[in-house]
Short mmCIF file of C-alpha atoms in Angstrom, two decimals:
data_model
loop_
_atom_site.label_atom_id
_atom_site.label_comp_id
_atom_site.label_asym_id
_atom_site.label_seq_id
_atom_site.Cartn_x
_atom_site.Cartn_y
_atom_site.Cartn_z
CA MET A 1 95.79 -127.80 82.86
CA ARG A 2 99.47 -127.05 82.05
CA GLU A 3 101.77 -126.10 84.84
CA TYR A 4 103.50 -123.02 83.83
CA PHE A 5 105.99 -122.45 86.54
CA LYS A 6 107.77 -124.84 88.92
CA PHE A 7 110.72 -123.15 90.72
CA ASN A 8 113.59 -124.90 92.41
CA SER A 9 117.31 -124.27 93.19
CA LYS A 10 118.48 -125.41 89.75
CA PRO A 11 116.45 -123.47 87.12
CA SER A 12 116.11 -125.17 83.67
CA LEU A 13 117.25 -123.60 80.44
CA ALA A 14 113.62 -123.09 79.67
CA LEU A 15 113.02 -120.93 82.68
CA ILE A 16 116.26 -119.03 81.87
CA ALA A 17 114.94 -118.41 78.36
CA LEU A 18 111.63 -117.59 80.00
CA ALA A 19 113.38 -114.97 82.02
CA LEU A 20 114.60 -113.31 78.88
CA THR A 21 111.21 -112.17 77.92
CA ILE A 22 110.01 -109.36 79.86
CA ALA A 23 110.16 -106.38 77.57
CA SER A 24 111.68 -103.02 78.65
CA CYS A 25 114.41 -100.53 77.69
CA SER A 26 115.98 -97.24 78.71
CA LYS A 27 118.58 -95.19 77.13
CA SER A 28 121.12 -97.18 74.92
CA GLU A 29 124.93 -97.40 74.68
CA SER A 30 126.77 -98.57 71.67
CA SER A 31 130.29 -99.33 70.60
CA ASP A 32 131.98 -96.73 68.33
CA GLU A 33 134.27 -99.23 66.88
CA PRO A 34 133.90 -99.86 62.96
CA ASP A 35 133.10 -103.24 61.77
CA PRO A 36 136.25 -105.08 60.90
CA VAL A 37 136.90 -106.08 57.32
CA VAL A 38 136.49 -109.92 57.17
CA THR A 39 137.17 -111.80 53.86
CA SER A 40 136.82 -115.36 55.07
CA GLU A 41 134.70 -118.11 53.50
CA ILE A 42 132.82 -118.87 56.80
CA LYS A 43 129.36 -120.04 55.81
CA TYR A 44 127.95 -121.38 59.12
CA ALA A 45 127.81 -119.92 62.84
CA ILE A 46 127.33 -122.43 65.65
CA SER A 47 127.02 -121.51 69.42
CA ASN A 48 126.28 -123.76 72.39
CA VAL A 49 125.70 -123.10 76.16
CA GLY A 50 127.90 -125.16 78.83
CA GLY A 51 127.89 -125.04 82.52
CA ALA A 52 125.02 -124.91 85.09
CA TYR A 53 122.92 -121.63 85.95
CA PRO A 54 124.13 -119.17 86.90
CA SER A 55 127.54 -119.90 85.72
CA GLN A 56 127.06 -120.59 82.02
CA THR A 57 129.26 -119.89 79.10
CA THR A 58 128.23 -119.34 75.54
CA TYR A 59 130.69 -120.66 72.93
CA ILE A 60 130.46 -119.26 69.37
CA GLN A 61 132.42 -120.21 66.16
CA GLY A 62 132.27 -120.24 62.43
CA LEU A 63 132.67 -123.18 60.00
CA GLU A 64 133.46 -123.06 56.29
CA ASN A 65 131.11 -126.17 55.99
CA LEU A 66 129.44 -128.99 57.97
CA GLU A 67 131.65 -131.74 56.57
CA LEU A 68 132.72 -132.97 59.98
CA THR A 69 131.53 -135.45 62.44
CA ASP A 70 132.72 -133.93 65.76
CA LEU A 71 133.00 -130.39 66.94
CA ASP A 72 134.53 -129.00 70.19
CA ASN A 73 134.94 -125.57 71.42
CA SER A 74 138.79 -125.05 70.93
CA ASN A 75 138.07 -122.64 68.21
CA ALA A 76 135.18 -120.75 69.90
CA ALA A 77 135.06 -117.41 71.51
CA GLU A 78 133.44 -117.26 74.93
CA LEU A 79 130.70 -115.19 76.57
CA ALA A 80 129.90 -115.51 80.40
CA SER A 81 126.33 -115.97 80.24
CA PHE A 82 123.51 -117.79 78.33
CA SER A 83 123.10 -116.09 75.14
CA SER A 84 120.72 -116.54 72.23
CA GLN A 85 122.11 -116.22 68.63
CA TRP A 86 120.38 -114.24 65.74
CA ALA A 87 122.00 -114.09 62.26
CA TYR A 88 121.65 -111.64 59.53
CA GLY A 89 123.88 -111.28 56.44
CA ASP A 90 127.47 -112.27 57.26
CA ALA A 91 127.12 -111.38 60.96
CA VAL A 92 125.62 -112.91 64.15
CA TYR A 93 124.20 -111.04 67.05
CA LEU A 94 124.52 -112.68 70.48
CA THR A 95 122.00 -111.68 73.13
CA ALA A 96 123.22 -112.37 76.54
CA PHE A 97 121.14 -113.01 79.70
CA GLY A 98 121.88 -110.61 82.53
CA ALA A 99 121.56 -106.89 83.14
CA PRO A 100 122.46 -104.74 81.40
CA ALA A 101 120.73 -106.12 78.24
CA THR A 102 123.58 -106.60 75.66
CA MET A 103 123.78 -107.49 72.10
CA ASN A 104 127.16 -108.47 70.82
CA LYS A 105 127.79 -108.41 67.05
CA TYR A 106 130.29 -110.77 65.50
CA THR A 107 131.71 -111.66 62.19
CA PHE A 108 134.28 -114.26 61.62
CA ASP A 109 137.89 -114.39 60.33
CA ALA A 110 139.23 -116.90 57.89
CA GLU A 111 139.84 -119.43 60.63
CA GLY A 112 136.30 -119.28 61.99
CA LYS A 113 137.25 -117.11 65.11
CA ALA A 114 134.60 -114.68 66.12
CA VAL A 115 135.52 -111.04 65.60
CA SER A 116 133.79 -108.46 67.67
CA ALA A 117 132.02 -105.93 65.44
CA GLY A 118 130.09 -103.90 67.92
CA LYS A 119 128.04 -103.85 70.96
CA LEU A 120 124.66 -102.44 71.88
CA ILE A 121 123.90 -101.95 75.58
CA VAL A 122 120.43 -101.08 77.12
CA PRO A 123 120.83 -100.08 80.74
CA GLY A 124 117.91 -101.22 83.00
CA ALA A 125 116.85 -104.13 80.88
CA ASN A 126 117.94 -107.86 81.25
CA THR A 127 118.00 -108.98 77.59
CA PHE A 128 116.49 -108.83 73.99
CA SER A 129 113.47 -111.17 73.70
CA SER A 130 112.81 -111.09 69.79
CA ILE A 131 114.54 -109.40 66.92
CA ALA A 132 113.47 -108.98 63.45
CA PHE A 133 115.91 -107.63 60.90
CA ILE A 134 114.40 -105.72 57.93
CA SER A 135 117.70 -104.41 56.29
CA ASP A 136 121.20 -103.52 56.74
CA THR A 137 120.06 -100.40 58.70
CA GLU A 138 116.65 -101.27 60.12
CA GLY A 139 115.87 -103.85 62.79
CA TYR A 140 113.33 -104.08 65.65
CA ALA A 141 113.87 -105.75 69.11
CA SER A 142 111.69 -106.30 72.14
CA VAL A 143 113.86 -105.52 75.15
CA GLY A 144 113.63 -107.41 78.52
CA GLY A 145 113.77 -106.45 82.16
CA GLY A 146 110.87 -104.31 83.23
CA LEU A 147 108.34 -102.22 81.36
CA ALA A 148 107.44 -103.73 77.86
CA ARG A 149 109.03 -101.82 74.94
CA LEU A 150 109.89 -102.31 71.14
CA ILE A 151 112.93 -100.59 70.02
CA LYS A 152 114.11 -99.88 66.48
CA PHE A 153 117.77 -100.12 65.63
CA ASP A 154 120.50 -100.00 63.03
CA PRO A 155 122.04 -103.44 62.63
CA SER A 156 125.12 -101.87 61.01
CA SER A 157 126.09 -99.32 63.52
CA LEU A 158 124.22 -100.88 66.54
CA GLN A 159 122.45 -97.57 67.31
CA ILE A 160 118.94 -97.40 68.68
CA THR A 161 117.17 -95.12 66.06
CA GLY A 162 113.77 -95.16 67.54
CA GLU A 163 110.84 -96.78 69.61
CA ILE A 164 107.58 -98.06 68.69
CA ASP A 165 104.72 -96.67 71.36
CA LEU A 166 102.87 -99.77 72.55
CA THR A 167 100.58 -97.95 75.15
CA SER A 168 97.58 -98.74 72.91
CA ILE A 169 97.76 -102.45 73.38
CA THR A 170 98.32 -102.51 77.36
CA LYS A 171 95.61 -104.01 79.28
CA PRO A 172 94.83 -102.85 82.83
CA SER A 173 93.78 -106.41 83.80
CA ALA A 174 97.25 -107.77 82.82
CA SER A 175 99.89 -107.91 85.67
CA SER A 176 102.53 -108.47 83.06
CA ILE A 177 103.02 -108.33 79.23
CA TYR A 178 105.33 -110.09 77.09
CA TYR A 179 106.43 -109.65 73.49
CA LEU A 180 107.61 -112.69 71.84
CA GLY A 181 107.93 -113.76 68.09
CA MET A 182 108.13 -111.33 65.28
CA LYS A 183 107.70 -111.48 61.42
CA ALA A 184 107.78 -108.68 58.97
CA ARG A 185 105.88 -108.58 55.72
CA ASP A 186 104.53 -106.07 53.35
CA GLY A 187 105.70 -103.08 55.56
CA LYS A 188 104.02 -104.73 58.66
CA LEU A 189 105.62 -106.15 61.69
CA PHE A 190 103.61 -109.02 63.23
CA MET A 191 104.60 -109.39 66.84
CA GLY A 192 103.15 -111.95 69.46
CA VAL A 193 101.89 -110.45 72.55
CA ASN A 194 101.07 -112.56 75.81
CA TYR A 195 99.17 -111.27 78.81
CA PHE A 196 99.45 -112.76 82.24
CA ASP A 197 97.04 -112.23 85.20
CA ASP A 198 98.11 -111.94 89.00
CA ASN A 199 98.51 -115.80 89.20
CA PHE A 200 100.77 -115.82 86.22
CA LYS A 201 98.36 -117.39 83.94
CA PRO A 202 98.12 -116.39 80.36
CA PHE A 203 94.90 -114.87 78.95
CA ASP A 204 92.84 -117.31 77.02
CA SER A 205 93.38 -115.95 73.58
CA ALA A 206 96.26 -115.70 71.09
CA TYR A 207 97.25 -112.04 70.58
CA VAL A 208 99.42 -110.62 67.67
CA ALA A 209 99.97 -106.85 67.37
CA VAL A 210 100.17 -105.46 63.72
CA ILE A 211 102.63 -102.68 63.53
CA ASP A 212 102.81 -100.25 60.64
CA LEU A 213 106.61 -99.81 60.05
CA ALA A 214 106.29 -96.74 57.70
CA GLU A 215 104.07 -94.89 60.30
CA ALA A 216 106.10 -96.40 63.29
CA LYS A 217 103.00 -97.24 65.17
CA VAL A 218 100.71 -100.03 66.23
CA GLU A 219 97.83 -100.45 63.69
CA LYS A 220 95.85 -102.91 65.64
CA LEU A 221 95.94 -105.83 68.10
CA LEU A 222 94.54 -109.24 66.82
CA ALA A 223 92.90 -111.59 69.24
CA ASP A 224 91.76 -115.30 68.49
CA GLY A 225 90.19 -117.41 71.15
CA ARG A 226 90.70 -120.67 69.31
CA THR A 227 94.05 -120.96 70.86
CA ALA A 228 96.26 -118.94 73.34
CA ASN A 229 99.81 -118.28 74.70
CA VAL A 230 102.02 -117.03 71.72
CA PHE A 231 104.89 -117.28 73.97
CA LEU A 232 108.13 -118.78 72.35
CA ALA A 233 111.33 -117.28 73.88
CA GLY A 234 114.66 -116.41 72.25
CA SER A 235 115.92 -117.30 68.92
CA SER A 236 116.18 -121.11 69.10
CA VAL A 237 112.45 -121.80 69.41
CA ASN A 238 110.48 -120.43 66.38
CA GLY A 239 106.63 -119.74 66.20
CA PHE A 240 106.40 -117.47 63.16
CA ALA A 241 106.80 -118.77 59.55
CA LEU A 242 106.13 -117.50 55.86
CA ASP A 243 105.25 -119.83 53.11
CA GLY A 244 106.25 -119.50 49.60
CA ASN A 245 102.76 -117.69 48.98
CA GLY A 246 103.49 -115.14 51.58
CA ASP A 247 101.01 -116.54 53.99
CA LEU A 248 102.07 -116.03 57.74
CA TYR A 249 101.60 -118.93 60.23
CA ILE A 250 101.72 -118.41 63.77
CA GLN A 251 101.83 -121.10 66.52
CA ALA A 252 100.51 -120.78 69.91
CA GLN A 253 101.12 -123.38 72.79
CA GLY A 254 97.69 -123.46 74.30
CA ALA A 255 96.58 -122.34 77.86
CA SER A 256 94.03 -123.74 80.30
CA SER A 257 91.36 -125.17 78.14
CA LYS A 258 92.67 -123.76 74.92
CA PRO A 259 94.60 -126.11 72.77
CA SER A 260 97.91 -125.45 71.08
CA GLY A 261 97.40 -124.59 67.46
CA ILE A 262 98.41 -122.71 64.46
CA LEU A 263 96.70 -119.51 63.03
CA ARG A 264 97.08 -118.06 59.54
CA ILE A 265 97.14 -114.55 58.30
CA GLU A 266 96.91 -114.67 54.37
CA LYS A 267 99.14 -112.69 52.04
CA GLY A 268 97.72 -109.17 51.67
CA GLN A 269 95.73 -109.50 54.90
CA THR A 270 96.32 -108.23 58.40
CA ASP A 271 93.81 -110.26 60.21
CA PHE A 272 93.53 -114.06 61.27
CA ASP A 273 91.96 -116.25 58.67
CA PRO A 274 88.64 -117.27 60.26
CA ASN A 275 88.60 -120.50 58.07
CA TYR A 276 91.81 -121.78 59.16
CA PHE A 277 92.81 -123.18 62.41
CA PHE A 278 95.26 -126.40 62.97
CA ASP A 279 94.31 -127.77 66.28
CA LEU A 280 97.63 -129.43 67.19
CA LYS A 281 96.49 -131.05 70.38
CA GLU A 282 93.65 -132.71 68.55
CA ALA A 283 95.96 -133.70 65.48
CA THR A 284 98.88 -135.20 67.61
CA GLY A 285 97.32 -136.14 70.78
CA LYS A 286 99.23 -133.50 72.89
CA ASP A 287 100.03 -129.81 72.94
CA CYS A 288 102.91 -128.70 70.82
CA SER A 289 105.47 -125.93 70.74
CA GLY A 290 107.29 -124.30 67.95
CA LEU A 291 106.80 -124.15 64.13
CA TYR A 292 109.50 -124.68 61.32
CA LEU A 293 108.05 -124.59 57.90
CA PHE A 294 109.70 -125.90 54.51
CA ASP A 295 108.39 -126.46 51.17
CA ASN A 296 104.96 -127.88 49.90
CA GLY A 297 103.43 -127.48 53.31
CA LEU A 298 105.93 -130.01 55.12
CA ALA A 299 106.43 -128.33 58.63
CA PHE A 300 107.61 -129.53 62.19
CA THR A 301 106.64 -128.82 65.60
CA THR A 302 107.61 -130.37 69.01
CA GLN A 303 105.28 -132.27 71.18
CA ILE A 304 105.10 -131.90 74.89
CA GLN A 305 105.24 -135.25 76.49
CA ASP A 306 104.50 -134.53 80.04
CA PRO A 307 102.01 -131.49 80.28
CA SER A 308 102.99 -130.89 83.94
CA ASP A 309 106.59 -130.19 83.08
CA ALA A 310 106.42 -127.88 80.13
CA TYR A 311 109.37 -126.07 81.16
CA GLU A 312 111.53 -129.10 81.77
CA ILE A 313 112.54 -128.89 85.44
CA ASN A 314 112.86 -132.76 85.36
CA GLY A 315 114.79 -133.11 82.11
CA PRO A 316 114.10 -133.25 78.30
CA ASN A 317 110.37 -133.42 77.62
CA TYR A 318 109.81 -132.66 73.95
CA ARG A 319 109.85 -134.69 70.71
CA PHE A 320 110.05 -133.61 67.04
CA ARG A 321 106.72 -134.03 65.01
CA ARG A 322 106.12 -133.82 61.29
CA ILE A 323 103.03 -131.99 60.34
CA ASN A 324 101.58 -130.67 57.02
CA LEU A 325 99.98 -127.20 57.18
CA SER A 326 98.32 -127.22 53.95
CA GLN A 327 96.34 -130.36 54.72
CA GLN A 328 96.21 -129.68 58.45
CA THR A 329 97.50 -133.36 59.31
CA ASP A 330 99.77 -135.02 61.58
CA LEU A 331 102.66 -136.92 59.84
CA GLY A 332 103.79 -138.72 62.99
CA GLU A 333 107.06 -138.57 64.91
CA LEU A 334 110.31 -137.37 63.07
CA SER A 335 112.01 -140.54 64.41
CA ALA A 336 111.11 -142.94 67.19
CA ALA A 337 114.76 -143.55 67.72
CA LEU A 338 115.70 -139.89 68.67
CA PRO A 339 115.56 -139.14 72.31
CA ASN A 340 113.49 -136.45 74.09
CA ILE A 341 114.97 -133.08 73.73
CA TYR A 342 115.18 -129.79 75.68
CA GLY A 343 112.49 -128.34 73.34
CA SER A 344 111.31 -125.53 75.56
CA SER A 345 114.69 -123.90 75.07
CA THR A 346 116.13 -125.18 71.75
CA SER A 347 114.33 -126.92 68.86
CA ILE A 348 116.42 -125.49 66.00
CA MET A 349 115.58 -126.59 62.30
CA ARG A 350 117.42 -125.25 59.17
CA LYS A 351 117.19 -126.02 55.63
CA PHE A 352 120.54 -127.42 54.37
CA GLY A 353 120.83 -127.64 50.56
CA GLU A 354 117.68 -128.47 48.38
CA ASP A 355 117.02 -131.96 49.75
CA SER A 356 117.73 -132.05 53.49
CA ILE A 357 116.87 -130.27 56.82
CA LEU A 358 119.30 -129.94 59.77
CA PHE A 359 118.04 -129.94 63.21
CA VAL A 360 119.41 -130.03 66.76
CA VAL A 361 119.04 -132.66 69.31
CA SER A 362 119.94 -131.35 72.65
CA SER A 363 119.04 -134.00 75.37
CA SER A 364 120.48 -135.31 78.65
CA SER A 365 122.47 -137.91 76.57
CA GLU A 366 123.74 -135.97 73.57
CA ASN A 367 124.19 -132.58 71.94
CA ALA A 368 124.28 -133.20 68.18
CA ILE A 369 123.31 -131.95 64.87
CA TYR A 370 121.17 -134.35 62.90
CA SER A 371 120.10 -134.36 59.11
CA TYR A 372 116.57 -135.26 57.64
CA GLY A 373 116.12 -136.30 53.99
CA ILE A 374 113.15 -134.58 52.48
CA ASP A 375 112.64 -137.06 49.82
CA ASP A 376 113.50 -140.35 51.53
CA GLU A 377 112.71 -139.31 55.12
CA THR A 378 115.96 -140.72 56.49
CA VAL A 379 117.42 -139.39 59.83
CA ALA A 380 120.97 -139.50 60.55
CA LYS A 381 123.30 -137.99 63.07
CA LYS A 382 125.72 -135.40 61.45
CA VAL A 383 127.76 -133.73 63.89
CA THR A 384 128.48 -134.59 67.60
CA MET A 385 128.93 -131.31 69.54
CA SER A 386 130.85 -130.89 73.06
CA SER A 387 128.65 -131.20 75.87
CA GLY A 388 126.10 -128.39 76.61
CA THR A 389 123.04 -127.26 74.75
CA CYS A 390 123.07 -125.96 70.98
CA THR A 391 121.46 -122.49 70.91
CA GLY A 392 122.48 -121.34 67.57
CA LEU A 393 123.03 -122.88 64.09
CA ASP A 394 122.61 -120.45 61.08
CA GLU A 395 123.86 -120.23 57.58
CA LEU A 396 125.37 -117.01 56.76
CA ASN A 397 124.86 -114.88 53.60
#
């Protein structure tokens, strides 16, 4: 059985990320400052976290390209906390850990310096757990720090514009509820829901809420007992992915006797596909966490090496794994030469051009961005970053 919590005097990044997830909100505050006019050719936003909890600093900067071998924080703006990075359009949204829940919006000047473009504050909550951007004026976020809530906000003005009533999906037998992971498709928002009992053990099914955005209400709650624990915190560990056909895949980490696995909701449907289940534990030999989907069924997850240390109190404990969603097969390790990574807090992967994928290796020995060749399957280090943990790597539109 997986050990879900082991607390000591030095919380891991994963436990900090875990603390970001309790959803709640109160009245909002936002900046009245207009967005600055930025005309730079900055194409990438990178953030990393340095220091030890609770004295951590997030460094954020923009780059014109990734044609460099080393990157330090000399050009970075600083935030005095652990922050997750979310990107939409030409802006990034950094959600800091620590009350009150704060979302800082940044664009970048011609030198790659982060320029403040507004702030949204939710008193009474600690952070934003998951965010989904629908348009320039419509976004949704679960907010952490007490009662579980889902707010609607305007990404342009950083004003809260509504709230989705989640009363219908509460469970009296659940001591706590977490909302983690979101993906919008066809006017619906699919949101991961996780219920915990008095002993802080997750219920033994995977749950996803289906929300009708036009009606601004919960349509139904899906449950599937083939796996459990849809519980991926922050922006640097992903568990929801759409393929080229519009099929939605959702990864769950497993719990108790239920294995980690991947479920599917086909295009045009709002229920789990009863004929599809990718048992990751059976396929790879161990439970896995996260899902990154690319072309032709090629996908990646991270395999948990020591099941008793899923939240990495004792150091990096995850390894990248290649899988094929179409064939439901394991393709082996990404590279045996790579070190174990802090996969419970960061396992970022992004498409880079037409023929390669960028991914982050944050371990006890390095903090770097690597590339993977889709055609030739080669792995090479691309950028060595300053010490710390990379929590954001996004291409801007």
